[in-house]
Short mmCIF file of C-alpha atoms and ligand atoms in Angstrom, two decimals:
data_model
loop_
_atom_site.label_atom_id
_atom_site.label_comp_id
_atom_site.label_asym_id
_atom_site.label_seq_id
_atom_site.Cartn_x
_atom_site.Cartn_y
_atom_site.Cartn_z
CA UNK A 471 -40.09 20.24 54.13
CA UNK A 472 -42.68 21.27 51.24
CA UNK A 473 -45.63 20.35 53.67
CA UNK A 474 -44.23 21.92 56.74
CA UNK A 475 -44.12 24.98 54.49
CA UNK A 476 -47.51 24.23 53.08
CA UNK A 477 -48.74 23.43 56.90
CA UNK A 478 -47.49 26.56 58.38
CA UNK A 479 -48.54 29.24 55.57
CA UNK A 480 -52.41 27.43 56.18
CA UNK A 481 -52.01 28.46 59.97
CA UNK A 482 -51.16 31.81 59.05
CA UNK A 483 -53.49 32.12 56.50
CA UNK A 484 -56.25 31.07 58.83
CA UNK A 485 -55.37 33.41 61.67
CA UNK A 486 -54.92 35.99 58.98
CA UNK A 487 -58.70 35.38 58.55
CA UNK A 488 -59.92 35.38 62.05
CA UNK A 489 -57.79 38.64 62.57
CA UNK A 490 -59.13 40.43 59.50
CA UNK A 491 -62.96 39.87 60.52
CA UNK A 492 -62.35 41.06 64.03
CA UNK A 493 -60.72 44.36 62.11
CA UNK A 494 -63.84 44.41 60.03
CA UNK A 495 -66.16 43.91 62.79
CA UNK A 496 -63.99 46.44 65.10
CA UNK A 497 -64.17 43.61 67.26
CA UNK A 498 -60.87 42.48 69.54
CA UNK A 499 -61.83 39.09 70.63
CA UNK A 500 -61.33 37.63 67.11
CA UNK A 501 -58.04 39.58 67.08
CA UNK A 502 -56.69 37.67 70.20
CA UNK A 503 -58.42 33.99 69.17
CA UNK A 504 -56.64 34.49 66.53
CA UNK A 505 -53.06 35.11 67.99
CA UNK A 506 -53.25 32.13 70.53
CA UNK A 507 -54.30 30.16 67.81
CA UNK A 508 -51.36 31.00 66.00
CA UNK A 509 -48.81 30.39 68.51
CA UNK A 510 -50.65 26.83 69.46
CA UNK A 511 -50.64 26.11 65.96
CA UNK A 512 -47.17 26.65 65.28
CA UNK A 513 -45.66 25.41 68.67
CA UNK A 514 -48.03 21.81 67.13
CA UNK A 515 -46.61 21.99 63.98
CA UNK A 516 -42.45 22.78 64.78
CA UNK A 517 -42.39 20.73 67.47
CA UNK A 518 -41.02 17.77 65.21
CA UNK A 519 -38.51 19.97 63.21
CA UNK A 520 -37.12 21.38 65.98
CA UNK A 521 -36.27 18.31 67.61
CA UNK A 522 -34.68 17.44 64.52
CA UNK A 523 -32.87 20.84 64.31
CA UNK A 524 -31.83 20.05 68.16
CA UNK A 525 -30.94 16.14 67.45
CA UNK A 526 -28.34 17.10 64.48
CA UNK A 527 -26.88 20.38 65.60
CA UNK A 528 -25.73 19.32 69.23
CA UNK A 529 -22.09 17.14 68.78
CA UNK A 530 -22.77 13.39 68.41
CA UNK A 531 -22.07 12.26 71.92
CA UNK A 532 -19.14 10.13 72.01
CA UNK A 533 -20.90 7.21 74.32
CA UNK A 534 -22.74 7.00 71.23
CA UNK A 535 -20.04 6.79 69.07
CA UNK A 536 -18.36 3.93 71.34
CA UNK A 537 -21.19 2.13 71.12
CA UNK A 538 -21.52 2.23 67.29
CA UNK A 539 -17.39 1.29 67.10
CA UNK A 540 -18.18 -1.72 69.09
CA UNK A 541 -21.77 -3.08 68.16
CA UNK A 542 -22.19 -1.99 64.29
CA UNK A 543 -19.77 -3.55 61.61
CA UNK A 544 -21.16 -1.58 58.80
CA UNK A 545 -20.10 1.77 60.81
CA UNK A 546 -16.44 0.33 61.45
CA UNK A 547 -16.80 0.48 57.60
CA UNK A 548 -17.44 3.62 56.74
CA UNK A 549 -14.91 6.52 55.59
CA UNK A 550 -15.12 9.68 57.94
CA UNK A 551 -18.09 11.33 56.20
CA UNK A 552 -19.80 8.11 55.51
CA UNK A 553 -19.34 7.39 59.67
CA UNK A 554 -20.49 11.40 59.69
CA UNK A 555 -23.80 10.82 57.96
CA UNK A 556 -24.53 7.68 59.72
CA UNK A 557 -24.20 9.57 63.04
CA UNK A 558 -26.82 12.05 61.86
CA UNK A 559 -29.00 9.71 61.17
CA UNK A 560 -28.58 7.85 64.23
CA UNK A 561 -29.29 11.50 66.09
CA UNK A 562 -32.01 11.92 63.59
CA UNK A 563 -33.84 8.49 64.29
CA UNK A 564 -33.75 8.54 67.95
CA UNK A 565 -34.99 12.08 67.94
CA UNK A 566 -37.92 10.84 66.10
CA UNK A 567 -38.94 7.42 67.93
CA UNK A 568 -40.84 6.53 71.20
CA UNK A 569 -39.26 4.47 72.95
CA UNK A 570 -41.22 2.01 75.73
CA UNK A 571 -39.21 -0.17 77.89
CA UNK A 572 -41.33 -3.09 79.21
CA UNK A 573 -41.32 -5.46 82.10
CA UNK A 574 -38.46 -3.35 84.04
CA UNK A 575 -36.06 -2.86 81.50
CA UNK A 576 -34.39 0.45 81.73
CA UNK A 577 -34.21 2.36 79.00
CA UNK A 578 -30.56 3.83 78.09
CA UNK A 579 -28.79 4.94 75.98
CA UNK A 580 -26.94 1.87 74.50
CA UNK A 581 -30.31 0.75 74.28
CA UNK A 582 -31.57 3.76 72.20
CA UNK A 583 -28.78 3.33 69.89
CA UNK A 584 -28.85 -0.29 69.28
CA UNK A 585 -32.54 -0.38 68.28
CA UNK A 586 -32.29 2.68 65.79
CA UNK A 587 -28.86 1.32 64.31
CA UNK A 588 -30.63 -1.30 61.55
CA UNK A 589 -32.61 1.69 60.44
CA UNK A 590 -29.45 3.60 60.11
CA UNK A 591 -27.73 0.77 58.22
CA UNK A 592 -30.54 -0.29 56.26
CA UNK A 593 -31.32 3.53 54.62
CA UNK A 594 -27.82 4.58 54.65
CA UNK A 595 -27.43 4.92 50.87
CA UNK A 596 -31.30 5.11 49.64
CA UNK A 597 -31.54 8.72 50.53
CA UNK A 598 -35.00 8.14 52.58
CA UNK A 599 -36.09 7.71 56.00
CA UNK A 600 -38.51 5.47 57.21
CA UNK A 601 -42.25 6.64 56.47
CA UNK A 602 -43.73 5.82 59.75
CA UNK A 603 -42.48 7.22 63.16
CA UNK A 604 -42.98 4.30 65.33
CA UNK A 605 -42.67 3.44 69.13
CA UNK A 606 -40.07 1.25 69.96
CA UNK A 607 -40.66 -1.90 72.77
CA UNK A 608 -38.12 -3.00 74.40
CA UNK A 609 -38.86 -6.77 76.16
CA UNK A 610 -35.80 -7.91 78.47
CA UNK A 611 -35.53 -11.18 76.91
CA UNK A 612 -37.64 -13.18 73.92
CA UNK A 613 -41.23 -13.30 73.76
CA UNK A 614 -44.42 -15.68 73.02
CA UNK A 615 -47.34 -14.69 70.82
CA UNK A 616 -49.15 -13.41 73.88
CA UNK A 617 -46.07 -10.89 74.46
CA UNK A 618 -45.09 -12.59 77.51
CA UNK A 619 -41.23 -13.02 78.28
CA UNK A 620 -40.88 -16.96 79.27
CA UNK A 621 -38.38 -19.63 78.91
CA UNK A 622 -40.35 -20.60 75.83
CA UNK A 623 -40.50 -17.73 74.35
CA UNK A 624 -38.84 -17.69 70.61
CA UNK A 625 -39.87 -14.58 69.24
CA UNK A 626 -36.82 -12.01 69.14
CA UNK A 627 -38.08 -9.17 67.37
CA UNK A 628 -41.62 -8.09 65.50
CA UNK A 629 -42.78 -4.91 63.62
CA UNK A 630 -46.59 -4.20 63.08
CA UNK A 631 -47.32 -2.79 59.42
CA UNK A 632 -48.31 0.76 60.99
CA UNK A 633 -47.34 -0.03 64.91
CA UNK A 634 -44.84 -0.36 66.77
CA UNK A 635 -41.34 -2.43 66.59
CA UNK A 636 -40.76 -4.42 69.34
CA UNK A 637 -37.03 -5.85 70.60
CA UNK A 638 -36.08 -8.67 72.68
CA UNK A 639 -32.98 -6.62 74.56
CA UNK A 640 -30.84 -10.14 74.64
CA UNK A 641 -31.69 -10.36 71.05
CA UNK A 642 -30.80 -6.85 69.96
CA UNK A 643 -27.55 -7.29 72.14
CA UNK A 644 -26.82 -10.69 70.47
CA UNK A 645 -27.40 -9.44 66.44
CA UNK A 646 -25.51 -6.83 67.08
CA UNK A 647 -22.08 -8.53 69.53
CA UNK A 648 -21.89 -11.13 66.39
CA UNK A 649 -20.96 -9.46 63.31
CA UNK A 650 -20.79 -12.07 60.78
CA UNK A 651 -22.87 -14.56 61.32
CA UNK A 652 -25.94 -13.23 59.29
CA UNK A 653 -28.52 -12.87 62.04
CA UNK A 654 -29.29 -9.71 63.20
CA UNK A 655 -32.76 -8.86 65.09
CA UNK A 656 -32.27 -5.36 64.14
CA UNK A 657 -31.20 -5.21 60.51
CA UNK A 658 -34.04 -7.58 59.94
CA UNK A 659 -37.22 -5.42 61.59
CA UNK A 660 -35.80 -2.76 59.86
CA UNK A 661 -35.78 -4.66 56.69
CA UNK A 662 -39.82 -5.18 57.31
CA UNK A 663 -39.80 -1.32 57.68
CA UNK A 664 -38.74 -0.69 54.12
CA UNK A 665 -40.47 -3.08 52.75
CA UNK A 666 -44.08 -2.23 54.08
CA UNK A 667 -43.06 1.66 53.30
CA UNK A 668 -45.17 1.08 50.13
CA UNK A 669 -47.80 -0.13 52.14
CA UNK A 670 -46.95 -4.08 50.93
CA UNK A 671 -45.28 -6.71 53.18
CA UNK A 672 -44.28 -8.92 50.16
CA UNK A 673 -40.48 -8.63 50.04
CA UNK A 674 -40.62 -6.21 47.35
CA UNK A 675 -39.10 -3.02 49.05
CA UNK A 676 -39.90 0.58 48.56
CA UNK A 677 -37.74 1.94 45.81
CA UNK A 678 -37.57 -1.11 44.22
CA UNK A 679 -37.23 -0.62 40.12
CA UNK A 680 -38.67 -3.91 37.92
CA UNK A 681 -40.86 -5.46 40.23
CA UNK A 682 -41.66 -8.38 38.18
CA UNK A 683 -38.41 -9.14 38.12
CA UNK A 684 -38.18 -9.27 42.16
CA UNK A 685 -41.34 -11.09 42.22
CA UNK A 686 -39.30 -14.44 39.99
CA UNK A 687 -36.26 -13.61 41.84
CA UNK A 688 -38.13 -14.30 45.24
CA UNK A 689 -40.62 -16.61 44.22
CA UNK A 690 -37.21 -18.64 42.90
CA UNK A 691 -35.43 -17.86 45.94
CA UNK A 692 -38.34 -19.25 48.16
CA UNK A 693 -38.03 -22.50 46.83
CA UNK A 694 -34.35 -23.17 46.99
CA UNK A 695 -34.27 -21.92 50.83
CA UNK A 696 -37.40 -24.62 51.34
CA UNK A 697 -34.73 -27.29 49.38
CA UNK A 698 -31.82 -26.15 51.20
CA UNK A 699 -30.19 -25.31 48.22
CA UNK A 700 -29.52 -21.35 49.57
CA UNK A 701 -27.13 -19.02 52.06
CA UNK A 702 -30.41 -17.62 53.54
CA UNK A 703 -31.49 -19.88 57.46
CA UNK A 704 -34.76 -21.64 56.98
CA UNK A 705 -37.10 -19.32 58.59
CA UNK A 706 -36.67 -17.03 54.92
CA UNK A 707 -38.51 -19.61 53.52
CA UNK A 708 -41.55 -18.76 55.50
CA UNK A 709 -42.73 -16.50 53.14
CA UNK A 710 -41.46 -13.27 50.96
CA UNK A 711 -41.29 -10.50 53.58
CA UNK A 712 -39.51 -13.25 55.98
CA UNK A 713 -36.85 -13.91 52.79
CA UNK A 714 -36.41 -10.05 52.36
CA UNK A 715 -36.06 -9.19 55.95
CA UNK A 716 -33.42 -12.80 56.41
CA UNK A 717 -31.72 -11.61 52.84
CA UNK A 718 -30.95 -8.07 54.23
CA UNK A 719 -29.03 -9.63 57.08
CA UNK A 720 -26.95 -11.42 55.05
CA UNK A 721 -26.40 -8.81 52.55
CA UNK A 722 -25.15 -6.58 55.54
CA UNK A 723 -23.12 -9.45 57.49
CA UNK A 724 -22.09 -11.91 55.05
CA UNK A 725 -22.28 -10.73 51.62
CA UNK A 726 -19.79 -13.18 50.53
CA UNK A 727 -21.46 -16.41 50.74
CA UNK A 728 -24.65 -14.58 49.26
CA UNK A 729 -22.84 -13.32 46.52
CA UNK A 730 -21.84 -16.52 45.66
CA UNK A 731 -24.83 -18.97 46.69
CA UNK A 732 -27.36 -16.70 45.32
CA UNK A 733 -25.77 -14.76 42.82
CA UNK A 734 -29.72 -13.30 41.42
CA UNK A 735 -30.61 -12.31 44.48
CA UNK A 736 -27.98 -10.43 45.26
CA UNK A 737 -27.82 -8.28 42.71
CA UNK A 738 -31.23 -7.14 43.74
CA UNK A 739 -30.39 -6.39 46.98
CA UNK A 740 -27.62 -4.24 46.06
CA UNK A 741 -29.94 -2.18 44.28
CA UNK A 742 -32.56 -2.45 47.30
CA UNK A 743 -29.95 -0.81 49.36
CA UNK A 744 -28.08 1.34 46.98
CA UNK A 745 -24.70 -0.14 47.38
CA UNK A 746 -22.50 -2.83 46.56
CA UNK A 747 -20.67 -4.26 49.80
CA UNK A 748 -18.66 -5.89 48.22
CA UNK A 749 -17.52 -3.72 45.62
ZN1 ZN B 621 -39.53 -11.15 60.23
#
């Protein structure tokens, strides 16, 4: 909000400035520069906030809501202004995304909805949105390194540190129709968001307090998923943004076993996230 403010009063300022030498020059050309500048200028600079403004002050479409009653446990969850909030965001986050379907997948709603909904689970209690507005692929199936959609492709779901997120559609489907079972294509790319939002992929995330205590905590954790000896699936062993991003979809789907398995990390988690699931 401060550098919207601090954006628009430089506009003014600056057409103020054009206007005032055409006055001094008795000149009217300046005059008029100046006002199509200004209305350019400010049509550039709103046209983000008022999206926003649009996104949250139309009624949360109900399709919307159906989908988030039948795809997204943590929502089911939620008290009525919790479920409120969550819906805001939701408006919020599609408002503010590209989204590029690929390889003839159309783009819909449920589809909106789904890919935005780890975002909206993932920030729920921090208070903060995610830093970059990205664009959002959408692949009809999984992937190989070449982005190509094949039998053998294995990859599900990706993020690029500033670039764009990109979904397998059977994948996002899949996390999202099994609520429990600690995988979650979504929940984890959106884990990768908040933890490169202080420019780091290292599994540390953004509002994260002792950080030398999360770096023993994962460098511990790392070595009991490699021995077997932890809740998280063996791809979190590949390295600490791939423990963070498998961590946070267990936190969010099956907190229990976490808890108990890996009691340290846990705890760290709840502060990542600002709550306590199973408090
Ligand atoms: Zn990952």
């Amino acid at each position: 909000m401060r550098n919207l403010v601090v954006r628009i009063v430089a506009g003014v300022l600056a057409a103020a400035a054009l206007a005032a030498l055409g006055v001094h020059r008795d000149k009217t050309w300046p005059l008029v520069v100046a006002g199509l500048f200004l209305v350019l200028y400010l049509g550039l600079v709103m046209r983000r906030p008022l999206r926003r403004i649009r996104a949250v002050s139309r009624p949360f479409p109900p399709a919307w809501r159906k989908l988030l009653e039948e795809n997204v446990g943590f929502y089911e969850e939620l008290d009525a202004a919790g479920r409120k909030h969550f819906e805001r965001n939701v408006a919020l986050l599609v408002a503010d995304h590209e989204f590029e379907p690929v390889e003839g997948v159309e783009l819909d709603d449920e589809l909106r909805v789904l890919s935005v909904a780890g975002a909206a689970v993932i920030f729920h209690h921090l208070g903060i949105e995610p830093r970059v507005r990205r664009t959002i692929l959408l692949y009809p199936d999984h992937f190989d390194d070449a982005y190509d959609v094949s039998k053998h492709g294995e990859i599900m779901g990706m993020v690029h540190r500033q670039g764009p997120i990109v979904f397998s559609r059977r994948a996002l489907r899949n996390g999202w129709n099994s609520k429990t079972d600690g995988s979650n294509v979504c929940i984890h790319e959106w884990a990768h968001v908040l933890d490169m939002d202080d420019g780091f992929a290292d599994g540390i995330p953004v509002l994260a307090g002792d950080t030398e205590h999360w770096d023993e905590v994962l460098k511990e954790e790392l070595e009991r998923v490699r021995k077997g000896r932890s809740a998280l699936r063996a791809y979190a062993g590949t390295n600490r943004a791939e423990l963070f991003a498998c961590a946070a979809e267990a936190f969010f789907e099956r907190p229990g076993p976490l808890k108990k398995k890996d009691g340290e990390l846990y705890e760290l988690l709840c502060e990542a996230f600002g709550f306590d699931p199973l408090a």
